[in-house]
Tab-separated table of C-alpha atoms in Angstrom:
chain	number	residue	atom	x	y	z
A	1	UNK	CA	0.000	0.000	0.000
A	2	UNK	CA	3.088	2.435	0.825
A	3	UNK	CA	4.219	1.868	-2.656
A	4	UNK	CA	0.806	3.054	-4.444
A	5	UNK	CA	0.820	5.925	-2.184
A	6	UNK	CA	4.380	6.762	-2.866
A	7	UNK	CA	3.767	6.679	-6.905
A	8	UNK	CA	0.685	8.326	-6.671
A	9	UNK	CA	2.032	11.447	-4.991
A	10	UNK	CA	4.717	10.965	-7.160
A	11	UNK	CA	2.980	11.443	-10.442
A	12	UNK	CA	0.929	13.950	-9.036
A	13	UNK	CA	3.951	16.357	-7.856
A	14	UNK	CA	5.633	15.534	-11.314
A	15	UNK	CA	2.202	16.714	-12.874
A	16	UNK	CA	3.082	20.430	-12.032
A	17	UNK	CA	6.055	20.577	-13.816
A	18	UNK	CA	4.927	20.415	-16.973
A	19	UNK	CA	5.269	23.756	-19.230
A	20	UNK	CA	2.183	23.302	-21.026
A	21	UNK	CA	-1.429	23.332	-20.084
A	22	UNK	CA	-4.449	21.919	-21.601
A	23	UNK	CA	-5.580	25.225	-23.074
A	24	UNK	CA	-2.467	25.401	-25.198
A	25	UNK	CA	-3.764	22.061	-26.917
A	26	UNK	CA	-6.738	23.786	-28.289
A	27	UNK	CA	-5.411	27.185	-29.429
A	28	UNK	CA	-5.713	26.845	-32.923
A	29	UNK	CA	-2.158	27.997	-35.473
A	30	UNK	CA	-2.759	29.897	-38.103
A	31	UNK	CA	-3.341	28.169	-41.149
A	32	UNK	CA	-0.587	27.724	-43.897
A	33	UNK	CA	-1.873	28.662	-47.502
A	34	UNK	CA	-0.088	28.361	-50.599
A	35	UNK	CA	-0.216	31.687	-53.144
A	36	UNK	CA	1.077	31.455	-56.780
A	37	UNK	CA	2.983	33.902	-57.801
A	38	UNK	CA	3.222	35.157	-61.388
A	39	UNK	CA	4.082	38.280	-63.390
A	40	UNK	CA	4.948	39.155	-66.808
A	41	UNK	CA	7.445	39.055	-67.762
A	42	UNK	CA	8.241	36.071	-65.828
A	43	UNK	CA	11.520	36.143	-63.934
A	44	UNK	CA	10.673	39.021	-61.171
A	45	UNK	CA	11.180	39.017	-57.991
A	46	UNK	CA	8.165	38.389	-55.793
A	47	UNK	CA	7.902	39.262	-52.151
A	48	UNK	CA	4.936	39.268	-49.848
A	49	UNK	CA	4.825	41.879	-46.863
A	50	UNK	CA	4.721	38.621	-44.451
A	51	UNK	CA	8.305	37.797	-45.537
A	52	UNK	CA	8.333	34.875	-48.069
A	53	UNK	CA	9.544	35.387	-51.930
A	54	UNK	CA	10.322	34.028	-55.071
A	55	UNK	CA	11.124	34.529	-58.343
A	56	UNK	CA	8.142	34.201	-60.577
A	57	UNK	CA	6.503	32.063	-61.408
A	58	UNK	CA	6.587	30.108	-58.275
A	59	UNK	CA	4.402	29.558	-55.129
A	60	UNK	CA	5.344	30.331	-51.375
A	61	UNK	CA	3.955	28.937	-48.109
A	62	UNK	CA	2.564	32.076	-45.644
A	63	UNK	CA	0.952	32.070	-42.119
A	64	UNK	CA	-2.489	33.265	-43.379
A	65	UNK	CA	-2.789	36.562	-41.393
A	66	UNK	CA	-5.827	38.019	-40.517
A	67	UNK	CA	-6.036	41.132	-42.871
A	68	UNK	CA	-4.659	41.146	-46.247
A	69	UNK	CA	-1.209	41.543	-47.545
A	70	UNK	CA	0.895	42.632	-50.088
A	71	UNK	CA	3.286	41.296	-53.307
A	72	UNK	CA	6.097	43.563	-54.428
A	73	UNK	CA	6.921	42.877	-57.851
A	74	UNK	CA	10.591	43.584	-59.351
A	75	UNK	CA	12.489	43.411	-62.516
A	76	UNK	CA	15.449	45.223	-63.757
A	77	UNK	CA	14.298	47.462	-66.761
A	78	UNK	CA	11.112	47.376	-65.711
A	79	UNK	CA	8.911	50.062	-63.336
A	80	UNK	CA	7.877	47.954	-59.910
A	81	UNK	CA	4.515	46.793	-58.945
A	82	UNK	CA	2.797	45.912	-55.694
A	83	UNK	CA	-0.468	43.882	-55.604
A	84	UNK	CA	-2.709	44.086	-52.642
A	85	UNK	CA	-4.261	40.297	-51.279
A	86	UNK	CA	-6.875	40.385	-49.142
A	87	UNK	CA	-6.971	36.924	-47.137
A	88	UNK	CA	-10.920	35.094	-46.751
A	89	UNK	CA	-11.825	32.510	-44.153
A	90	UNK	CA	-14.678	30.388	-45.043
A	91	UNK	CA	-15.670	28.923	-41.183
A	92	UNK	CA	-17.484	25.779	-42.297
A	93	UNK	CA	-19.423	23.943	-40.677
A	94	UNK	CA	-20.257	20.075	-39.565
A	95	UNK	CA	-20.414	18.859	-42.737
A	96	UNK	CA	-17.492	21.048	-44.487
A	97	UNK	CA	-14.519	22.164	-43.032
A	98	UNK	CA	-13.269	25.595	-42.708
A	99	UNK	CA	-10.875	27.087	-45.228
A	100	UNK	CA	-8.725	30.107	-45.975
A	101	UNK	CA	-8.177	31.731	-49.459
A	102	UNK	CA	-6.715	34.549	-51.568
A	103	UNK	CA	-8.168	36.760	-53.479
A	104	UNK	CA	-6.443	36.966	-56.360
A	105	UNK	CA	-4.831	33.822	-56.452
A	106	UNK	CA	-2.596	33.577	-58.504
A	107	UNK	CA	-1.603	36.855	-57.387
A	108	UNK	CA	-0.167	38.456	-61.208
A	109	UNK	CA	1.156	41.775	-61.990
A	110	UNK	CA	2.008	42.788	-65.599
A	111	UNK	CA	5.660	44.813	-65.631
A	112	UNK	CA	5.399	48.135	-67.598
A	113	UNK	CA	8.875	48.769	-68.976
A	114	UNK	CA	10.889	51.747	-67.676
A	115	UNK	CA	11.454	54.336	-70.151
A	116	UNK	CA	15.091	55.789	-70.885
A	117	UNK	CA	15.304	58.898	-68.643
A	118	UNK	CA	14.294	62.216	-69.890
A	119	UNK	CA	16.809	64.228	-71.757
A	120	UNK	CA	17.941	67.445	-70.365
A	121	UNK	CA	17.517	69.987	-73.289
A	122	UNK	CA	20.415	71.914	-73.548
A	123	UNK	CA	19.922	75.684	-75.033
A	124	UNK	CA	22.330	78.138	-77.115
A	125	UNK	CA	23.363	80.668	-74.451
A	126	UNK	CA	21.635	83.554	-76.837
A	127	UNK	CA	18.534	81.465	-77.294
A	128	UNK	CA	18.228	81.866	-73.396
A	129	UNK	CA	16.781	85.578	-73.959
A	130	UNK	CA	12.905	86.189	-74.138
A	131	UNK	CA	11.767	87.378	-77.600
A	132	UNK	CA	10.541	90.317	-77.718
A	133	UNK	CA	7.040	90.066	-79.286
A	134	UNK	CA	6.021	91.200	-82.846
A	135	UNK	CA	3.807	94.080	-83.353
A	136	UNK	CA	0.602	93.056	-84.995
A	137	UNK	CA	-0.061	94.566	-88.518
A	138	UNK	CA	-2.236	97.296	-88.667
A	139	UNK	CA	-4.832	96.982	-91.824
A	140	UNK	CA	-4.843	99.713	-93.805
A	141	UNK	CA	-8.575	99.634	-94.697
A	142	UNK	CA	-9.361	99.684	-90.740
A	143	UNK	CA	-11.638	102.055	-89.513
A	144	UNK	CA	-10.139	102.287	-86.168
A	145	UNK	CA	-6.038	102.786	-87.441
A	146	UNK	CA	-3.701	102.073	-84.805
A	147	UNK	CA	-2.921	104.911	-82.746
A	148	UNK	CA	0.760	103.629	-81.999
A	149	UNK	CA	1.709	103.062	-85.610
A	150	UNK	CA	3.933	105.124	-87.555
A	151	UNK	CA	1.916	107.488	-89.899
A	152	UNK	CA	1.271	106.070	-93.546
A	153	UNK	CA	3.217	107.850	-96.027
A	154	UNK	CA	1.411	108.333	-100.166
């Protein structure tokens, strides 16, 4: 009988050490999706605001959060894009389970090439000065002649 006593308050003492508790059995992870990734032209490089990136086209793994993220798109020669993903959970219910989705998926952004940079126009020092502006013509047949022109000579 000593011995049943002796293992039972063993076990139970031995019960308190343990780091974990029943509640931290049934917190629930956040789930892992997979998001293509594609853009054109293919070869960018792809990388979400949660941290995971590729270079397209390819596919990552992310900790669905629970608002939306982001895709930054890069390619040399070509402008950089950023997509915006928003993240929906579908709860389920006893006869479906619950599941989490992308919106767009596959997440694609078309590249728009860079253009050459502007050219600095480069003027003749004398072409610098304003022209001065050209008198208009006075008719002749006018009935109201131009006070400021010189006086018609027959």
């Amino acid at each position: 009988m000593r011995r049943v006593l002796a293992i039972a308050l063993a076990g139970a003492s031995l019960g308190g050490c343990s780091s974990s508790s029943l509640s931290d059995y049934f917190k629930s992870t956040p789930p892992t999706i997979q998001v293509q990734l594609e853009s054109q032209p293919s070869g960018a490089d792809a990388t979400t605001s949660l941290g995971p990136g590729c270079k397209t086209p390819c596919s990552v793994s992310v900790a669905a959060p629970d608002a939306g993220f982001s895709v930054a798109y890069s390619l040399a020669k070509y402008e950089p894009a950023t997509v915006q993903v928003k993240v929906i959970r579908n709860p389920g219910d006893l006869t479906t389970p619950a599941t989490t989705v992308t919106d767009p998926n596959p997440v694609f952004a078309e590249l728009q090439p860079s253009g050459p940079p502007p050219k600095a126009h480069k003027m003749h020092p004398r072409s610098r000065k304003p022209k001065a502006a050209a008198a208009p013509t006075a008719a002749t047949d006018s009935a109201f002649p131009d006070p400021n022109a010189p006086p018609a000579t027959r």
